[in-house]
Amino acid sequence: MKTYILFGPPGAGKGTHAGAIAEKYNLRHISTGALLREEIAAGSELGKQAKALIDAGELVPDAVVEGMIENAFDTVKGVDGFLLDGFPRNLQQAADLDAILAKRGEAVTAVVALMIPDEMIYTRIQGRALIEGRADDASDEVISNRIKTYHTQTEPLIEYYSKAGKYHEVECTRPTIEENRANVLALVDSIA
Ligand code: ADP
């Protein structure tokens, strides 16, 4: 099984491009953010606990998202691998993912990082807020806390995966989704 990590700051387009990548390479797209939002919508205990953290722009506990990832690894069949979107998001999660995969005799295949500058994060997320209505997209304060969380907790993964020779980056700053998608798919083609 292949394990690709779709990486990048909030609003870079991970969710926007994941479907095309997953389809082309027969991968199951797993978005920890989307799974958490499903728990919230279902009104589960887990969802209730996660909601306050998500709405504040903080990360939910590692064990919560890691449980979701292991559950997917255990149950999903009939694909050539996984496209992890929004996981791992800190160094502990990255180390835990390595351990989870090692137990299964597997390893991270590659990291595909979608990059945009901080200023663009605001405009992208404000645009998305009008369409998707996500609570954590609604206020500048929460967006800026998510950007801070990204820089302090998630960005160190760039060095972690670069050292492992697995880090690949593509700029996603073009004005249209199609142009960015073409660049993303070209990058994945070059490493797949
Ligand atoms: P975005 O890419 O816009 O930040 P996501 O859907 O990936 O949106 O994540 C939304 C929120 O869900 C995050 O801000 C965080 O609170 C929570 N979340 C998602 N993935 C993780 C993770 N791997 N670890 C901890 N919290 C997570």
PDB file of C-alpha atoms and ligand atoms in Angstrom:
ATOM      1  CA  MET A   1       0.000   0.000   0.000  1.00  0.00           C
ATOM      2  CA  LYS A   2       1.145   3.518  -0.797  1.00  0.00           C
ATOM      3  CA  THR A   3       0.795   6.254   1.807  1.00  0.00           C
ATOM      4  CA  TYR A   4       0.842   9.784   0.447  1.00  0.00           C
ATOM      5  CA  ILE A   5       0.581  12.817   2.704  1.00  0.00           C
ATOM      6  CA  LEU A   6      -1.105  15.891   1.298  1.00  0.00           C
ATOM      7  CA  PHE A   7       0.477  18.738   3.226  1.00  0.00           C
ATOM      8  CA  GLY A   8       0.112  22.502   3.378  1.00  0.00           C
ATOM      9  CA  PRO A   9      -1.297  25.437   5.321  1.00  0.00           C
ATOM     10  CA  PRO A  10      -5.053  25.854   5.788  1.00  0.00           C
ATOM     11  CA  GLY A  11      -6.640  27.079   2.582  1.00  0.00           C
ATOM     12  CA  ALA A  12      -3.838  25.841   0.305  1.00  0.00           C
ATOM     13  CA  GLY A  13      -6.276  23.591  -1.564  1.00  0.00           C
ATOM     14  CA  LYS A  14      -5.716  20.161  -0.028  1.00  0.00           C
ATOM     15  CA  GLY A  15      -9.417  19.304  -0.048  1.00  0.00           C
ATOM     16  CA  THR A  16      -9.843  20.870  -3.482  1.00  0.00           C
ATOM     17  CA  HIS A  17      -7.224  18.714  -5.201  1.00  0.00           C
ATOM     18  CA  ALA A  18      -7.399  15.528  -3.118  1.00  0.00           C
ATOM     19  CA  GLY A  19     -10.218  13.981  -5.152  1.00  0.00           C
ATOM     20  CA  ALA A  20      -8.341  14.227  -8.457  1.00  0.00           C
ATOM     21  CA  ILE A  21      -5.163  12.733  -6.987  1.00  0.00           C
ATOM     22  CA  ALA A  22      -7.026   9.937  -5.210  1.00  0.00           C
ATOM     23  CA  GLU A  23      -8.928   9.021  -8.346  1.00  0.00           C
ATOM     24  CA  LYS A  24      -5.897   9.042 -10.619  1.00  0.00           C
ATOM     25  CA  TYR A  25      -3.836   6.782  -8.342  1.00  0.00           C
ATOM     26  CA  ASN A  26      -6.646   4.675  -6.850  1.00  0.00           C
ATOM     27  CA  LEU A  27      -6.075   6.000  -3.335  1.00  0.00           C
ATOM     28  CA  ARG A  28      -8.576   6.493  -0.516  1.00  0.00           C
ATOM     29  CA  HIS A  29      -8.705  10.157   0.471  1.00  0.00           C
ATOM     30  CA  ILE A  30      -8.792  10.555   4.254  1.00  0.00           C
ATOM     31  CA  SER A  31      -9.294  14.077   5.609  1.00  0.00           C
ATOM     32  CA  THR A  32      -9.060  14.172   9.404  1.00  0.00           C
ATOM     33  CA  GLY A  33     -10.799  17.586   9.336  1.00  0.00           C
ATOM     34  CA  ALA A  34     -13.727  16.176   7.319  1.00  0.00           C
ATOM     35  CA  LEU A  35     -13.971  13.132   9.609  1.00  0.00           C
ATOM     36  CA  LEU A  36     -14.041  15.432  12.639  1.00  0.00           C
ATOM     37  CA  ARG A  37     -16.757  17.583  11.046  1.00  0.00           C
ATOM     38  CA  GLU A  38     -18.804  14.389  10.448  1.00  0.00           C
ATOM     39  CA  GLU A  39     -18.499  13.548  14.155  1.00  0.00           C
ATOM     40  CA  ILE A  40     -19.679  17.055  15.035  1.00  0.00           C
ATOM     41  CA  ALA A  41     -22.630  16.816  12.632  1.00  0.00           C
ATOM     42  CA  ALA A  42     -23.583  13.444  14.108  1.00  0.00           C
ATOM     43  CA  GLY A  43     -23.545  14.962  17.609  1.00  0.00           C
ATOM     44  CA  SER A  44     -21.192  12.267  18.982  1.00  0.00           C
ATOM     45  CA  GLU A  45     -19.297  12.684  22.255  1.00  0.00           C
ATOM     46  CA  LEU A  46     -16.041  12.865  20.268  1.00  0.00           C
ATOM     47  CA  GLY A  47     -17.548  15.542  18.046  1.00  0.00           C
ATOM     48  CA  LYS A  48     -18.624  17.605  21.036  1.00  0.00           C
ATOM     49  CA  GLN A  49     -15.134  17.509  22.503  1.00  0.00           C
ATOM     50  CA  ALA A  50     -13.485  18.333  19.181  1.00  0.00           C
ATOM     51  CA  LYS A  51     -15.787  21.221  18.296  1.00  0.00           C
ATOM     52  CA  ALA A  52     -14.510  23.708  20.869  1.00  0.00           C
ATOM     53  CA  LEU A  53     -10.891  23.096  19.830  1.00  0.00           C
ATOM     54  CA  ILE A  54     -11.618  23.261  16.094  1.00  0.00           C
ATOM     55  CA  ASP A  55     -13.674  26.440  16.486  1.00  0.00           C
ATOM     56  CA  ALA A  56     -10.748  28.022  18.335  1.00  0.00           C
ATOM     57  CA  GLY A  57      -8.235  27.054  15.640  1.00  0.00           C
ATOM     58  CA  GLU A  58      -6.444  24.584  17.936  1.00  0.00           C
ATOM     59  CA  LEU A  59      -5.513  20.979  17.185  1.00  0.00           C
ATOM     60  CA  VAL A  60      -7.596  18.160  18.649  1.00  0.00           C
ATOM     61  CA  PRO A  61      -5.690  15.549  20.699  1.00  0.00           C
ATOM     62  CA  ASP A  62      -3.288  13.308  18.752  1.00  0.00           C
ATOM     63  CA  ALA A  63      -4.975  10.102  19.992  1.00  0.00           C
ATOM     64  CA  VAL A  64      -8.292  11.190  18.459  1.00  0.00           C
ATOM     65  CA  VAL A  65      -7.005  11.677  14.919  1.00  0.00           C
ATOM     66  CA  GLU A  66      -4.639   8.717  15.133  1.00  0.00           C
ATOM     67  CA  GLY A  67      -7.597   6.483  16.073  1.00  0.00           C
ATOM     68  CA  MET A  68      -9.406   7.667  12.952  1.00  0.00           C
ATOM     69  CA  ILE A  69      -6.381   6.961  10.762  1.00  0.00           C
ATOM     70  CA  GLU A  70      -5.834   3.461  12.192  1.00  0.00           C
ATOM     71  CA  ASN A  71      -9.504   2.695  11.763  1.00  0.00           C
ATOM     72  CA  ALA A  72      -9.276   3.635   8.079  1.00  0.00           C
ATOM     73  CA  PHE A  73      -6.108   1.558   7.604  1.00  0.00           C
ATOM     74  CA  ASP A  74      -7.891  -1.431   9.168  1.00  0.00           C
ATOM     75  CA  THR A  75     -11.150  -1.207   7.266  1.00  0.00           C
ATOM     76  CA  VAL A  76     -10.593   0.277   3.817  1.00  0.00           C
ATOM     77  CA  LYS A  77     -10.065  -2.312   1.088  1.00  0.00           C
ATOM     78  CA  GLY A  78      -9.773  -2.311  -2.677  1.00  0.00           C
ATOM     79  CA  VAL A  79      -7.421   0.643  -3.103  1.00  0.00           C
ATOM     80  CA  ASP A  80      -3.713   0.934  -3.877  1.00  0.00           C
ATOM     81  CA  GLY A  81      -3.124   3.186  -0.887  1.00  0.00           C
ATOM     82  CA  PHE A  82      -4.103   6.261   1.094  1.00  0.00           C
ATOM     83  CA  LEU A  83      -3.983   9.996   0.596  1.00  0.00           C
ATOM     84  CA  LEU A  84      -3.805  11.562   4.049  1.00  0.00           C
ATOM     85  CA  ASP A  85      -5.103  15.121   4.101  1.00  0.00           C
ATOM     86  CA  GLY A  86      -4.549  17.187   7.249  1.00  0.00           C
ATOM     87  CA  PHE A  87      -2.614  14.421   9.017  1.00  0.00           C
ATOM     88  CA  PRO A  88       0.013  14.402  10.437  1.00  0.00           C
ATOM     89  CA  ARG A  89      -0.112  17.954  11.795  1.00  0.00           C
ATOM     90  CA  ASN A  90       2.673  17.899  14.385  1.00  0.00           C
ATOM     91  CA  LEU A  91       5.925  15.996  14.978  1.00  0.00           C
ATOM     92  CA  GLN A  92       4.337  13.586  17.459  1.00  0.00           C
ATOM     93  CA  GLN A  93       1.691  12.596  14.907  1.00  0.00           C
ATOM     94  CA  ALA A  94       4.399  12.118  12.275  1.00  0.00           C
ATOM     95  CA  ALA A  95       6.399   9.833  14.575  1.00  0.00           C
ATOM     96  CA  ASP A  96       3.234   7.942  15.530  1.00  0.00           C
ATOM     97  CA  LEU A  97       2.292   7.536  11.865  1.00  0.00           C
ATOM     98  CA  ASP A  98       5.721   6.042  11.168  1.00  0.00           C
ATOM     99  CA  ALA A  99       5.150   3.577  14.018  1.00  0.00           C
ATOM    100  CA  ILE A 100       1.604   2.717  12.893  1.00  0.00           C
ATOM    101  CA  LEU A 101       2.854   2.058   9.352  1.00  0.00           C
ATOM    102  CA  ALA A 102       5.946   0.137  10.540  1.00  0.00           C
ATOM    103  CA  LYS A 103       3.678  -2.263  12.470  1.00  0.00           C
ATOM    104  CA  ARG A 104       1.990  -2.975   9.145  1.00  0.00           C
ATOM    105  CA  GLY A 105       5.310  -3.392   7.314  1.00  0.00           C
ATOM    106  CA  GLU A 106       4.785  -0.107   5.487  1.00  0.00           C
ATOM    107  CA  ALA A 107       6.121   3.456   5.391  1.00  0.00           C
ATOM    108  CA  VAL A 108       5.220   6.924   4.146  1.00  0.00           C
ATOM    109  CA  THR A 109       5.660   6.958   0.363  1.00  0.00           C
ATOM    110  CA  ALA A 110       5.907  10.727  -0.193  1.00  0.00           C
ATOM    111  CA  VAL A 111       4.712  14.093   1.056  1.00  0.00           C
ATOM    112  CA  VAL A 112       3.058  16.413  -1.457  1.00  0.00           C
ATOM    113  CA  ALA A 113       3.074  19.946  -0.067  1.00  0.00           C
ATOM    114  CA  LEU A 114       0.761  22.604  -1.492  1.00  0.00           C
ATOM    115  CA  MET A 115       2.195  26.014  -0.693  1.00  0.00           C
ATOM    116  CA  ILE A 116       0.643  29.479  -0.537  1.00  0.00           C
ATOM    117  CA  PRO A 117       1.806  32.604   1.324  1.00  0.00           C
ATOM    118  CA  ASP A 118       0.025  33.616   4.555  1.00  0.00           C
ATOM    119  CA  GLU A 119      -1.779  36.598   2.933  1.00  0.00           C
ATOM    120  CA  MET A 120      -3.425  34.240   0.461  1.00  0.00           C
ATOM    121  CA  ILE A 121      -4.643  31.982   3.273  1.00  0.00           C
ATOM    122  CA  TYR A 122      -7.050  34.706   4.426  1.00  0.00           C
ATOM    123  CA  THR A 123      -8.550  35.416   1.026  1.00  0.00           C
ATOM    124  CA  ARG A 124      -8.923  31.719   0.177  1.00  0.00           C
ATOM    125  CA  ILE A 125     -10.565  30.878   3.498  1.00  0.00           C
ATOM    126  CA  GLN A 126     -12.851  33.905   3.390  1.00  0.00           C
ATOM    127  CA  GLY A 127     -13.999  32.780  -0.081  1.00  0.00           C
ATOM    128  CA  ARG A 128     -14.575  29.241   1.156  1.00  0.00           C
ATOM    129  CA  ALA A 129     -16.538  30.501   4.181  1.00  0.00           C
ATOM    130  CA  LEU A 130     -19.205  31.896   1.844  1.00  0.00           C
ATOM    131  CA  ILE A 131     -19.610  28.499   0.166  1.00  0.00           C
ATOM    132  CA  GLU A 132     -19.094  25.931   2.932  1.00  0.00           C
ATOM    133  CA  GLY A 133     -20.172  27.832   6.043  1.00  0.00           C
ATOM    134  CA  ARG A 134     -17.556  26.231   8.317  1.00  0.00           C
ATOM    135  CA  ALA A 135     -17.545  27.761  11.819  1.00  0.00           C
ATOM    136  CA  ASP A 136     -13.729  27.790  11.926  1.00  0.00           C
ATOM    137  CA  ASP A 137     -13.609  29.799   8.669  1.00  0.00           C
ATOM    138  CA  ALA A 138     -15.911  32.536   9.929  1.00  0.00           C
ATOM    139  CA  SER A 139     -13.627  34.834  11.934  1.00  0.00           C
ATOM    140  CA  ASP A 140     -10.277  36.464  11.212  1.00  0.00           C
ATOM    141  CA  GLU A 141      -9.189  35.703  14.743  1.00  0.00           C
ATOM    142  CA  VAL A 142      -9.696  31.954  14.313  1.00  0.00           C
ATOM    143  CA  ILE A 143      -8.048  31.965  10.880  1.00  0.00           C
ATOM    144  CA  SER A 144      -5.040  33.752  12.309  1.00  0.00           C
ATOM    145  CA  ASN A 145      -4.816  31.241  15.165  1.00  0.00           C
ATOM    146  CA  ARG A 146      -4.883  28.383  12.635  1.00  0.00           C
ATOM    147  CA  ILE A 147      -2.056  30.054  10.715  1.00  0.00           C
ATOM    148  CA  LYS A 148      -0.129  30.348  13.974  1.00  0.00           C
ATOM    149  CA  THR A 149      -0.831  26.681  14.809  1.00  0.00           C
ATOM    150  CA  TYR A 150       0.403  25.753  11.319  1.00  0.00           C
ATOM    151  CA  HIS A 151       3.688  27.665  11.694  1.00  0.00           C
ATOM    152  CA  THR A 152       4.475  26.485  15.220  1.00  0.00           C
ATOM    153  CA  GLN A 153       3.279  22.865  15.142  1.00  0.00           C
ATOM    154  CA  THR A 154       2.897  21.716  11.539  1.00  0.00           C
ATOM    155  CA  GLU A 155       5.710  23.479   9.652  1.00  0.00           C
ATOM    156  CA  PRO A 156       8.462  21.502  11.468  1.00  0.00           C
ATOM    157  CA  LEU A 157       7.251  18.499   9.477  1.00  0.00           C
ATOM    158  CA  ILE A 158       8.870  20.025   6.388  1.00  0.00           C
ATOM    159  CA  GLU A 159      12.292  19.390   7.886  1.00  0.00           C
ATOM    160  CA  TYR A 160      11.240  15.984   9.231  1.00  0.00           C
ATOM    161  CA  TYR A 161      10.183  14.709   5.808  1.00  0.00           C
ATOM    162  CA  SER A 162      12.936  16.552   3.921  1.00  0.00           C
ATOM    163  CA  LYS A 163      15.523  14.701   5.999  1.00  0.00           C
ATOM    164  CA  ALA A 164      13.770  11.464   5.074  1.00  0.00           C
ATOM    165  CA  GLY A 165      13.992  12.439   1.377  1.00  0.00           C
ATOM    166  CA  LYS A 166      10.212  12.340   1.063  1.00  0.00           C
ATOM    167  CA  TYR A 167       9.244  16.004   0.851  1.00  0.00           C
ATOM    168  CA  HIS A 168       7.992  17.487  -2.465  1.00  0.00           C
ATOM    169  CA  GLU A 169       6.522  20.961  -2.793  1.00  0.00           C
ATOM    170  CA  VAL A 170       4.357  22.709  -5.379  1.00  0.00           C
ATOM    171  CA  GLU A 171       3.173  26.324  -5.383  1.00  0.00           C
ATOM    172  CA  CYS A 172      -0.599  26.654  -5.453  1.00  0.00           C
ATOM    173  CA  THR A 173      -0.808  30.385  -6.056  1.00  0.00           C
ATOM    174  CA  ARG A 174      -2.302  30.389  -9.545  1.00  0.00           C
ATOM    175  CA  PRO A 175      -5.662  32.165  -9.830  1.00  0.00           C
ATOM    176  CA  THR A 176      -7.674  29.186 -11.063  1.00  0.00           C
ATOM    177  CA  ILE A 177      -8.230  25.763  -9.524  1.00  0.00           C
ATOM    178  CA  GLU A 178      -7.492  24.119 -12.890  1.00  0.00           C
ATOM    179  CA  GLU A 179      -4.029  25.682 -13.203  1.00  0.00           C
ATOM    180  CA  ASN A 180      -3.110  24.707  -9.668  1.00  0.00           C
ATOM    181  CA  ARG A 181      -4.491  21.209 -10.144  1.00  0.00           C
ATOM    182  CA  ALA A 182      -2.405  20.695 -13.280  1.00  0.00           C
ATOM    183  CA  ASN A 183       0.724  21.641 -11.311  1.00  0.00           C
ATOM    184  CA  VAL A 184      -0.211  19.384  -8.402  1.00  0.00           C
ATOM    185  CA  LEU A 185      -0.869  16.389 -10.671  1.00  0.00           C
ATOM    186  CA  ALA A 186       2.384  17.024 -12.544  1.00  0.00           C
ATOM    187  CA  LEU A 187       4.253  16.856  -9.253  1.00  0.00           C
ATOM    188  CA  VAL A 188       2.521  13.653  -8.170  1.00  0.00           C
ATOM    189  CA  ASP A 189       3.211  12.132 -11.617  1.00  0.00           C
ATOM    190  CA  SER A 190       6.891  12.928 -11.204  1.00  0.00           C
ATOM    191  CA  ILE A 191       7.144  11.016  -7.909  1.00  0.00           C
ATOM    192  CA  ALA A 192       4.558   8.228  -8.378  1.00  0.00           C
TER     193      ALA A 192
HETATM  194  P1  ADP B   1      -7.830  23.347   7.036  1.00  0.00           P
HETATM  195  O1  ADP B   1      -6.993  22.643   6.033  1.00  0.00           O
HETATM  196  O2  ADP B   1      -8.616  24.471   6.489  1.00  0.00           O
HETATM  197  O3  ADP B   1      -7.077  23.747   8.268  1.00  0.00           O
HETATM  198  P2  ADP B   1      -8.986  20.835   8.066  1.00  0.00           P
HETATM  199  O4  ADP B   1     -10.321  20.347   7.638  1.00  0.00           O
HETATM  200  O5  ADP B   1      -7.787  20.066   7.640  1.00  0.00           O
HETATM  201  O6  ADP B   1      -8.952  22.351   7.594  1.00  0.00           O
HETATM  202  O7  ADP B   1      -8.927  20.915   9.675  1.00  0.00           O
HETATM  203  C1  ADP B   1      -9.895  21.616  10.421  1.00  0.00           C
HETATM  204  C2  ADP B   1      -9.565  21.513  11.908  1.00  0.00           C
HETATM  205  O8  ADP B   1      -9.675  20.149  12.347  1.00  0.00           O
HETATM  206  C3  ADP B   1      -8.144  21.918  12.312  1.00  0.00           C
HETATM  207  O9  ADP B   1      -8.002  23.317  12.471  1.00  0.00           O
HETATM  208  C4  ADP B   1      -7.983  21.155  13.634  1.00  0.00           C
HETATM  209  O10 ADP B   1      -8.677  21.802  14.690  1.00  0.00           O
HETATM  210  C5  ADP B   1      -8.711  19.839  13.348  1.00  0.00           C
HETATM  211  N1  ADP B   1      -7.766  18.821  12.812  1.00  0.00           N
HETATM  212  C6  ADP B   1      -7.746  18.331  11.542  1.00  0.00           C
HETATM  213  N2  ADP B   1      -6.742  17.438  11.401  1.00  0.00           N
HETATM  214  C7  ADP B   1      -6.105  17.379  12.593  1.00  0.00           C
HETATM  215  C8  ADP B   1      -4.964  16.680  13.086  1.00  0.00           C
HETATM  216  N3  ADP B   1      -4.243  15.841  12.291  1.00  0.00           N
HETATM  217  N4  ADP B   1      -4.591  16.870  14.377  1.00  0.00           N
HETATM  218  C9  ADP B   1      -5.280  17.690  15.173  1.00  0.00           C
HETATM  219  N5  ADP B   1      -6.334  18.414  14.786  1.00  0.00           N
HETATM  220  C10 ADP B   1      -6.768  18.263  13.503  1.00  0.00           C
END
